[in-house]
Amino acid sequence: MDWQGQKLAEQLMQILLLIAVVVAFVVGYTTASFRTMMLIYAGGVVLTSLITVPNWPLFNRHPLKWLDPSEAEKHPKPQAVVVSSKKKFSKKLVSVLKIIVSLISLNQMTTFCY
Amino acid sequence: MHSFGYRANALLTFAVTILAFICAIASFSDNFSNQTPSTQIQILNINWFQKQPHGNDEVSLTLNITAGLQSLFTWNTKQVFAFVAAECETSKNALNQVSLWDAIIPEKEHAKFWIQISNKYRFLDQGHNLRGKDFNLTLHWHVMPKTGKMFADKIVMSGYRLPDAYR
């Protein structure tokens, strides 16, 4: 069953059982027969189980759209790139440090000249 | 609700739960029935009244029991258990009861009856104090339901007296 079908099956089950209970009690009470009430209720349970438990097509009217396998092969999963990003970061860090060192040395040279 | 077993389990659990509710409501509906039972007990004869070898008094009675218990039966009644008890008061205890006769009434049709028998169970005293005793005969009944609460009640008939001497 699909999701919509499952929801429908659950609701149908609850409503049908409640109706069976109410009808059974009313008929049993008015005819003053406990046996009648039990028989009607048992019949209601069997009917509900026949309607809601098996996998009827009406519960499969909104099937899920799974991705086609050939389509999945066209877009392979990306490889792990964790190591390269670390290298890039360290490269960037080194270049920034180099700039800072050159600025300091330039500053010193200028003061020295001055 | 994704598999057959799951749905079957959910359905059966719900069905049994509301079965319990419907039985509780059926039992509750018994409170609204109008019950008017009637009875009459006559002591036709005191067959004998002796002191037994073990020192206790014993009486044998012939009883004539008439009862109309049809109104006790509801749609939720399995059977009615009725019994006749002799009750008296002594200096030691406020209430002494001895069961003399009982019967199980399975259907409404058998609830109106007239029976003449000697006491089914022995009318024994603990001691020898029954001479000249005033006692009540009480018809008790228990209405046993098909589901739910059992009701019990009684009718007390007073004015009976045992003879002053052994016979």
mmCIF file of C-alpha atoms in Angstrom:
data_model
loop_
_atom_site.group_PDB
_atom_site.id
_atom_site.type_symbol
_atom_site.label_atom_id
_atom_site.label_comp_id
_atom_site.label_asym_id
_atom_site.label_seq_id
_atom_site.Cartn_x
_atom_site.Cartn_y
_atom_site.Cartn_z
ATOM 1 C CA MET A 1 0.000 0.000 0.000
ATOM 2 C CA ASP A 2 1.089 3.568 -0.591
ATOM 3 C CA TRP A 3 0.877 6.315 2.009
ATOM 4 C CA GLN A 4 -2.555 7.575 0.976
ATOM 5 C CA GLY A 5 -3.814 4.023 0.928
ATOM 6 C CA GLN A 6 -2.519 3.312 4.413
ATOM 7 C CA LYS A 7 -4.258 6.388 5.794
ATOM 8 C CA LEU A 8 -7.475 5.408 4.044
ATOM 9 C CA ALA A 9 -7.241 1.847 5.367
ATOM 10 C CA GLU A 10 -6.781 3.033 8.951
ATOM 11 C CA GLN A 11 -9.679 5.481 8.796
ATOM 12 C CA LEU A 12 -11.959 2.926 7.158
ATOM 13 C CA MET A 13 -11.119 0.349 9.805
ATOM 14 C CA GLN A 14 -11.927 2.677 12.718
ATOM 15 C CA ILE A 15 -15.160 4.001 11.208
ATOM 16 C CA LEU A 16 -16.441 0.562 10.183
ATOM 17 C CA LEU A 17 -15.732 -0.959 13.598
ATOM 18 C CA LEU A 18 -17.463 1.916 15.392
ATOM 19 C CA ILE A 19 -20.512 1.600 13.167
ATOM 20 C CA ALA A 20 -20.592 -2.159 13.796
ATOM 21 C CA VAL A 21 -20.473 -1.578 17.563
ATOM 22 C CA VAL A 22 -23.271 1.001 17.562
ATOM 23 C CA VAL A 23 -25.558 -1.079 15.335
ATOM 24 C CA ALA A 24 -24.860 -4.218 17.390
ATOM 25 C CA PHE A 25 -25.664 -2.516 20.693
ATOM 26 C CA VAL A 26 -28.842 -0.834 19.462
ATOM 27 C CA VAL A 27 -30.222 -4.007 17.885
ATOM 28 C CA GLY A 28 -29.232 -6.147 20.868
ATOM 29 C CA TYR A 29 -30.738 -3.776 23.411
ATOM 30 C CA THR A 30 -34.034 -3.347 21.579
ATOM 31 C CA THR A 31 -34.478 -7.083 20.972
ATOM 32 C CA ALA A 32 -33.229 -7.862 24.527
ATOM 33 C CA SER A 33 -30.873 -10.443 23.093
ATOM 34 C CA PHE A 34 -27.223 -10.474 24.116
ATOM 35 C CA ARG A 35 -26.521 -13.207 21.575
ATOM 36 C CA THR A 36 -27.768 -11.032 18.690
ATOM 37 C CA MET A 37 -25.483 -8.209 19.735
ATOM 38 C CA MET A 38 -22.451 -10.471 19.800
ATOM 39 C CA LEU A 39 -23.278 -12.047 16.446
ATOM 40 C CA ILE A 40 -23.749 -8.700 14.707
ATOM 41 C CA TYR A 41 -20.501 -7.391 16.175
ATOM 42 C CA ALA A 42 -18.561 -10.498 15.113
ATOM 43 C CA GLY A 43 -19.985 -10.133 11.609
ATOM 44 C CA GLY A 44 -18.919 -6.486 11.595
ATOM 45 C CA VAL A 45 -15.360 -7.372 12.612
ATOM 46 C CA VAL A 46 -15.064 -10.019 9.873
ATOM 47 C CA LEU A 47 -16.454 -7.607 7.242
ATOM 48 C CA THR A 48 -14.045 -4.843 8.304
ATOM 49 C CA SER A 49 -11.085 -7.194 8.170
ATOM 50 C CA LEU A 50 -12.051 -8.283 4.645
ATOM 51 C CA ILE A 51 -12.243 -4.660 3.508
ATOM 52 C CA THR A 52 -9.187 -3.112 5.175
ATOM 53 C CA VAL A 53 -6.576 -5.814 5.737
ATOM 54 C CA PRO A 54 -5.829 -7.272 2.280
ATOM 55 C CA ASN A 55 -3.862 -5.214 -0.206
ATOM 56 C CA TRP A 56 -6.692 -4.119 -2.505
ATOM 57 C CA PRO A 57 -5.842 -2.008 -5.614
ATOM 58 C CA LEU A 58 -7.926 0.884 -4.344
ATOM 59 C CA PHE A 59 -5.300 1.444 -1.662
ATOM 60 C CA ASN A 60 -2.598 1.786 -4.324
ATOM 61 C CA ARG A 61 -3.941 4.670 -6.405
ATOM 62 C CA HIS A 62 -1.129 7.080 -5.492
ATOM 63 C CA PRO A 63 2.016 5.014 -5.977
ATOM 64 C CA LEU A 64 5.378 6.465 -5.004
ATOM 65 C CA LYS A 65 7.663 7.593 -7.847
ATOM 66 C CA TRP A 66 10.993 5.877 -7.283
ATOM 67 C CA LEU A 67 13.998 7.038 -9.391
ATOM 68 C CA ASP A 68 14.713 4.906 -12.480
ATOM 69 C CA PRO A 69 17.946 2.854 -12.034
ATOM 70 C CA SER A 70 19.388 3.897 -15.430
ATOM 71 C CA GLU A 71 18.947 7.560 -14.478
ATOM 72 C CA ALA A 72 20.843 7.007 -11.229
ATOM 73 C CA GLU A 73 23.851 5.603 -13.063
ATOM 74 C CA LYS A 74 24.251 8.795 -15.102
ATOM 75 C CA HIS A 75 24.967 10.855 -12.009
ATOM 76 C CA PRO A 76 27.598 9.003 -10.009
ATOM 77 C CA LYS A 77 28.120 9.814 -6.414
ATOM 78 C CA PRO A 78 30.943 12.338 -5.888
ATOM 79 C CA GLN A 79 34.226 10.969 -4.448
ATOM 80 C CA ALA A 80 35.394 11.951 -0.983
ATOM 81 C CA VAL A 81 37.055 15.449 -1.140
ATOM 82 C CA VAL A 82 37.841 15.947 2.517
ATOM 83 C CA VAL A 83 41.688 15.659 2.110
ATOM 84 C CA SER A 84 42.014 18.163 -0.806
ATOM 85 C CA SER A 85 40.056 20.858 0.965
ATOM 86 C CA LYS A 86 42.440 20.590 3.921
ATOM 87 C CA LYS A 87 45.424 20.983 1.574
ATOM 88 C CA LYS A 88 43.826 24.052 -0.001
ATOM 89 C CA PHE A 89 43.220 25.594 3.360
ATOM 90 C CA SER A 90 46.810 25.065 4.475
ATOM 91 C CA LYS A 91 48.049 26.490 1.165
ATOM 92 C CA LYS A 92 45.947 29.580 1.728
ATOM 93 C CA LEU A 93 47.241 29.925 5.246
ATOM 94 C CA VAL A 94 50.850 29.738 4.058
ATOM 95 C CA SER A 95 50.309 32.388 1.407
ATOM 96 C CA VAL A 96 48.665 34.743 3.929
ATOM 97 C CA LEU A 97 51.564 34.276 6.318
ATOM 98 C CA LYS A 98 54.012 35.032 3.523
ATOM 99 C CA ILE A 99 52.218 38.311 2.793
ATOM 100 C CA ILE A 100 52.348 39.301 6.432
ATOM 101 C CA VAL A 101 56.063 38.515 6.696
ATOM 102 C CA SER A 102 56.869 40.496 3.568
ATOM 103 C CA LEU A 103 54.885 43.482 4.879
ATOM 104 C CA ILE A 104 56.755 43.421 8.165
ATOM 105 C CA SER A 105 60.110 43.152 6.439
ATOM 106 C CA LEU A 106 59.152 45.983 4.091
ATOM 107 C CA ASN A 107 58.230 48.097 7.058
ATOM 108 C CA GLN A 108 61.502 47.359 8.714
ATOM 109 C CA MET A 109 63.454 48.163 5.591
ATOM 110 C CA THR A 110 61.741 51.478 5.216
ATOM 111 C CA THR A 111 62.391 52.390 8.837
ATOM 112 C CA PHE A 112 65.912 51.232 8.499
ATOM 113 C CA CYS A 113 66.461 53.401 5.473
ATOM 114 C CA TYR A 114 64.815 56.255 7.177
ATOM 115 C CA MET B 1 -0.274 0.150 8.232
ATOM 116 C CA HIS B 2 2.479 -0.845 5.928
ATOM 117 C CA SER B 3 2.047 -4.613 6.058
ATOM 118 C CA PHE B 4 -0.647 -7.253 6.341
ATOM 119 C CA GLY B 5 0.403 -8.287 9.843
ATOM 120 C CA TYR B 6 0.457 -4.689 11.065
ATOM 121 C CA ARG B 7 -3.045 -3.973 9.794
ATOM 122 C CA ALA B 8 -4.443 -7.238 11.156
ATOM 123 C CA ASN B 9 -2.929 -6.523 14.575
ATOM 124 C CA ALA B 10 -4.303 -2.964 14.668
ATOM 125 C CA LEU B 11 -7.758 -4.137 13.657
ATOM 126 C CA LEU B 12 -7.940 -6.933 16.224
ATOM 127 C CA THR B 13 -6.664 -4.743 19.048
ATOM 128 C CA PHE B 14 -9.214 -2.040 18.302
ATOM 129 C CA ALA B 15 -12.000 -4.610 17.952
ATOM 130 C CA VAL B 16 -11.252 -6.195 21.338
ATOM 131 C CA THR B 17 -10.992 -2.798 23.053
ATOM 132 C CA ILE B 18 -14.401 -1.669 21.870
ATOM 133 C CA LEU B 19 -15.789 -5.106 22.730
ATOM 134 C CA ALA B 20 -14.740 -4.386 26.318
ATOM 135 C CA PHE B 21 -16.553 -1.027 26.122
ATOM 136 C CA ILE B 22 -19.739 -2.538 24.769
ATOM 137 C CA CYS B 23 -19.784 -5.130 27.566
ATOM 138 C CA ALA B 24 -19.310 -2.384 30.168
ATOM 139 C CA ILE B 25 -22.218 -0.413 28.684
ATOM 140 C CA ALA B 26 -24.386 -3.542 28.608
ATOM 141 C CA SER B 27 -23.651 -4.082 32.306
ATOM 142 C CA PHE B 28 -24.401 -0.435 33.054
ATOM 143 C CA SER B 29 -27.765 -0.698 31.330
ATOM 144 C CA ASP B 30 -28.815 -3.205 34.003
ATOM 145 C CA ASN B 31 -29.169 -0.308 36.445
ATOM 146 C CA PHE B 32 -32.196 0.931 34.539
ATOM 147 C CA SER B 33 -34.289 -2.216 34.846
ATOM 148 C CA ASN B 34 -37.371 -2.161 37.055
ATOM 149 C CA GLN B 35 -37.165 -4.997 39.545
ATOM 150 C CA THR B 36 -40.245 -6.095 41.525
ATOM 151 C CA PRO B 37 -39.684 -9.555 42.970
ATOM 152 C CA SER B 38 -42.114 -11.173 45.376
ATOM 153 C CA THR B 39 -42.006 -14.194 47.617
ATOM 154 C CA GLN B 40 -43.830 -16.021 50.376
ATOM 155 C CA ILE B 41 -42.576 -18.775 52.664
ATOM 156 C CA GLN B 42 -44.752 -20.907 54.846
ATOM 157 C CA ILE B 43 -43.603 -23.431 57.425
ATOM 158 C CA LEU B 44 -46.000 -26.284 56.966
ATOM 159 C CA ASN B 45 -44.630 -28.550 59.624
ATOM 160 C CA ILE B 46 -41.822 -28.937 62.077
ATOM 161 C CA ASN B 47 -40.843 -32.537 61.494
ATOM 162 C CA TRP B 48 -38.594 -32.891 64.504
ATOM 163 C CA PHE B 49 -36.612 -30.745 66.908
ATOM 164 C CA GLN B 50 -33.881 -32.496 68.872
ATOM 165 C CA LYS B 51 -30.621 -32.053 70.666
ATOM 166 C CA GLN B 52 -27.971 -34.033 68.791
ATOM 167 C CA PRO B 53 -25.305 -36.190 70.471
ATOM 168 C CA HIS B 54 -22.658 -33.536 69.845
ATOM 169 C CA GLY B 55 -24.678 -31.076 71.931
ATOM 170 C CA ASN B 56 -26.149 -28.916 69.155
ATOM 171 C CA ASP B 57 -29.825 -28.360 68.443
ATOM 172 C CA GLU B 58 -31.236 -29.446 65.098
ATOM 173 C CA VAL B 59 -34.579 -28.732 63.443
ATOM 174 C CA SER B 60 -36.176 -30.327 60.406
ATOM 175 C CA LEU B 61 -38.839 -28.229 58.684
ATOM 176 C CA THR B 62 -41.172 -28.671 55.755
ATOM 177 C CA LEU B 63 -41.261 -25.429 53.813
ATOM 178 C CA ASN B 64 -43.688 -24.158 51.213
ATOM 179 C CA ILE B 65 -41.823 -21.617 49.074
ATOM 180 C CA THR B 66 -43.609 -19.430 46.512
ATOM 181 C CA ALA B 67 -41.605 -16.918 44.478
ATOM 182 C CA GLY B 68 -42.094 -14.596 41.503
ATOM 183 C CA LEU B 69 -38.625 -13.513 40.380
ATOM 184 C CA GLN B 70 -39.256 -12.897 36.666
ATOM 185 C CA SER B 71 -38.610 -9.151 36.856
ATOM 186 C CA LEU B 72 -35.026 -9.775 37.977
ATOM 187 C CA PHE B 73 -34.086 -11.148 34.542
ATOM 188 C CA THR B 74 -32.651 -8.626 32.061
ATOM 189 C CA TRP B 75 -31.070 -9.140 28.622
ATOM 190 C CA ASN B 76 -27.715 -9.371 30.389
ATOM 191 C CA THR B 77 -28.691 -12.076 32.917
ATOM 192 C CA LYS B 78 -27.161 -15.504 32.807
ATOM 193 C CA GLN B 79 -28.876 -16.987 35.862
ATOM 194 C CA VAL B 80 -30.324 -16.078 39.244
ATOM 195 C CA PHE B 81 -29.114 -17.855 42.366
ATOM 196 C CA ALA B 82 -31.716 -17.817 45.141
ATOM 197 C CA PHE B 83 -31.426 -19.177 48.654
ATOM 198 C CA VAL B 84 -33.518 -19.206 51.839
ATOM 199 C CA ALA B 85 -31.759 -18.442 55.119
ATOM 200 C CA ALA B 86 -33.043 -18.580 58.690
ATOM 201 C CA GLU B 87 -31.784 -15.617 60.682
ATOM 202 C CA CYS B 88 -31.912 -14.996 64.399
ATOM 203 C CA GLU B 89 -30.284 -12.956 67.093
ATOM 204 C CA THR B 90 -28.472 -14.316 70.132
ATOM 205 C CA SER B 91 -26.812 -12.720 73.142
ATOM 206 C CA LYS B 92 -23.375 -13.452 71.682
ATOM 207 C CA ASN B 93 -23.940 -12.428 68.019
ATOM 208 C CA ALA B 94 -26.232 -9.868 66.454
ATOM 209 C CA LEU B 95 -26.877 -11.972 63.351
ATOM 210 C CA ASN B 96 -26.806 -15.721 62.873
ATOM 211 C CA GLN B 97 -27.694 -17.185 59.487
ATOM 212 C CA VAL B 98 -28.272 -20.761 58.407
ATOM 213 C CA SER B 99 -28.918 -21.563 54.766
ATOM 214 C CA LEU B 100 -31.868 -23.940 54.424
ATOM 215 C CA TRP B 101 -32.454 -24.250 50.693
ATOM 216 C CA ASP B 102 -31.051 -22.887 47.412
ATOM 217 C CA ALA B 103 -31.663 -23.117 43.689
ATOM 218 C CA ILE B 104 -30.200 -21.890 40.412
ATOM 219 C CA ILE B 105 -32.809 -20.352 38.090
ATOM 220 C CA PRO B 106 -31.389 -20.383 34.552
ATOM 221 C CA GLU B 107 -34.251 -18.730 32.648
ATOM 222 C CA LYS B 108 -37.077 -16.284 33.106
ATOM 223 C CA GLU B 109 -39.651 -19.017 32.476
ATOM 224 C CA HIS B 110 -38.495 -20.906 35.576
ATOM 225 C CA ALA B 111 -38.490 -17.830 37.796
ATOM 226 C CA LYS B 112 -42.096 -18.150 38.952
ATOM 227 C CA PHE B 113 -42.299 -21.272 41.085
ATOM 228 C CA TRP B 114 -43.994 -23.011 43.971
ATOM 229 C CA ILE B 115 -42.183 -25.748 45.826
ATOM 230 C CA GLN B 116 -42.888 -27.786 48.924
ATOM 231 C CA ILE B 117 -39.865 -29.550 50.397
ATOM 232 C CA SER B 118 -38.070 -30.237 53.620
ATOM 233 C CA ASN B 119 -34.962 -28.165 54.186
ATOM 234 C CA LYS B 120 -32.133 -29.065 51.818
ATOM 235 C CA TYR B 121 -29.413 -28.183 54.331
ATOM 236 C CA ARG B 122 -29.476 -28.967 58.010
ATOM 237 C CA PHE B 123 -30.809 -26.353 60.354
ATOM 238 C CA LEU B 124 -28.177 -26.675 63.088
ATOM 239 C CA ASP B 125 -27.366 -24.409 65.967
ATOM 240 C CA GLN B 126 -23.973 -23.876 67.570
ATOM 241 C CA GLY B 127 -25.138 -24.829 71.033
ATOM 242 C CA HIS B 128 -28.602 -25.647 72.302
ATOM 243 C CA ASN B 129 -30.427 -22.340 72.362
ATOM 244 C CA LEU B 130 -33.114 -22.811 69.739
ATOM 245 C CA ARG B 131 -36.024 -23.610 72.016
ATOM 246 C CA GLY B 132 -38.640 -20.879 71.834
ATOM 247 C CA LYS B 133 -36.514 -18.856 69.386
ATOM 248 C CA ASP B 134 -37.990 -16.148 67.140
ATOM 249 C CA PHE B 135 -36.423 -16.121 63.703
ATOM 250 C CA ASN B 136 -36.775 -14.581 60.226
ATOM 251 C CA LEU B 137 -36.790 -16.427 56.956
ATOM 252 C CA THR B 138 -35.034 -14.417 54.273
ATOM 253 C CA LEU B 139 -35.007 -15.085 50.543
ATOM 254 C CA HIS B 140 -31.676 -13.846 49.126
ATOM 255 C CA TRP B 141 -30.947 -13.682 45.405
ATOM 256 C CA HIS B 142 -27.862 -13.023 43.318
ATOM 257 C CA VAL B 143 -28.468 -11.894 39.721
ATOM 258 C CA MET B 144 -25.474 -13.206 37.795
ATOM 259 C CA PRO B 145 -24.848 -11.266 34.550
ATOM 260 C CA LYS B 146 -23.417 -12.386 31.246
ATOM 261 C CA THR B 147 -20.917 -9.496 31.555
ATOM 262 C CA GLY B 148 -20.316 -7.039 34.353
ATOM 263 C CA LYS B 149 -21.589 -6.422 37.862
ATOM 264 C CA MET B 150 -23.542 -8.931 39.927
ATOM 265 C CA PHE B 151 -26.481 -7.582 41.928
ATOM 266 C CA ALA B 152 -27.658 -9.139 45.198
ATOM 267 C CA ASP B 153 -30.701 -8.323 47.314
ATOM 268 C CA LYS B 154 -33.161 -9.964 49.715
ATOM 269 C CA ILE B 155 -36.668 -10.017 51.148
ATOM 270 C CA VAL B 156 -36.999 -10.535 54.911
ATOM 271 C CA MET B 157 -40.046 -12.305 56.304
ATOM 272 C CA SER B 158 -40.347 -12.283 60.044
ATOM 273 C CA GLY B 159 -42.651 -13.790 62.578
ATOM 274 C CA TYR B 160 -41.565 -17.417 62.756
ATOM 275 C CA ARG B 161 -40.999 -19.169 66.057
ATOM 276 C CA LEU B 162 -39.583 -22.481 67.121
ATOM 277 C CA PRO B 163 -41.430 -24.526 69.763
ATOM 278 C CA ASP B 164 -40.460 -24.253 73.407
ATOM 279 C CA ALA B 165 -39.726 -27.966 73.874
ATOM 280 C CA TYR B 166 -37.981 -30.693 71.922
ATOM 281 C CA ARG B 167 -40.181 -32.945 69.769
#
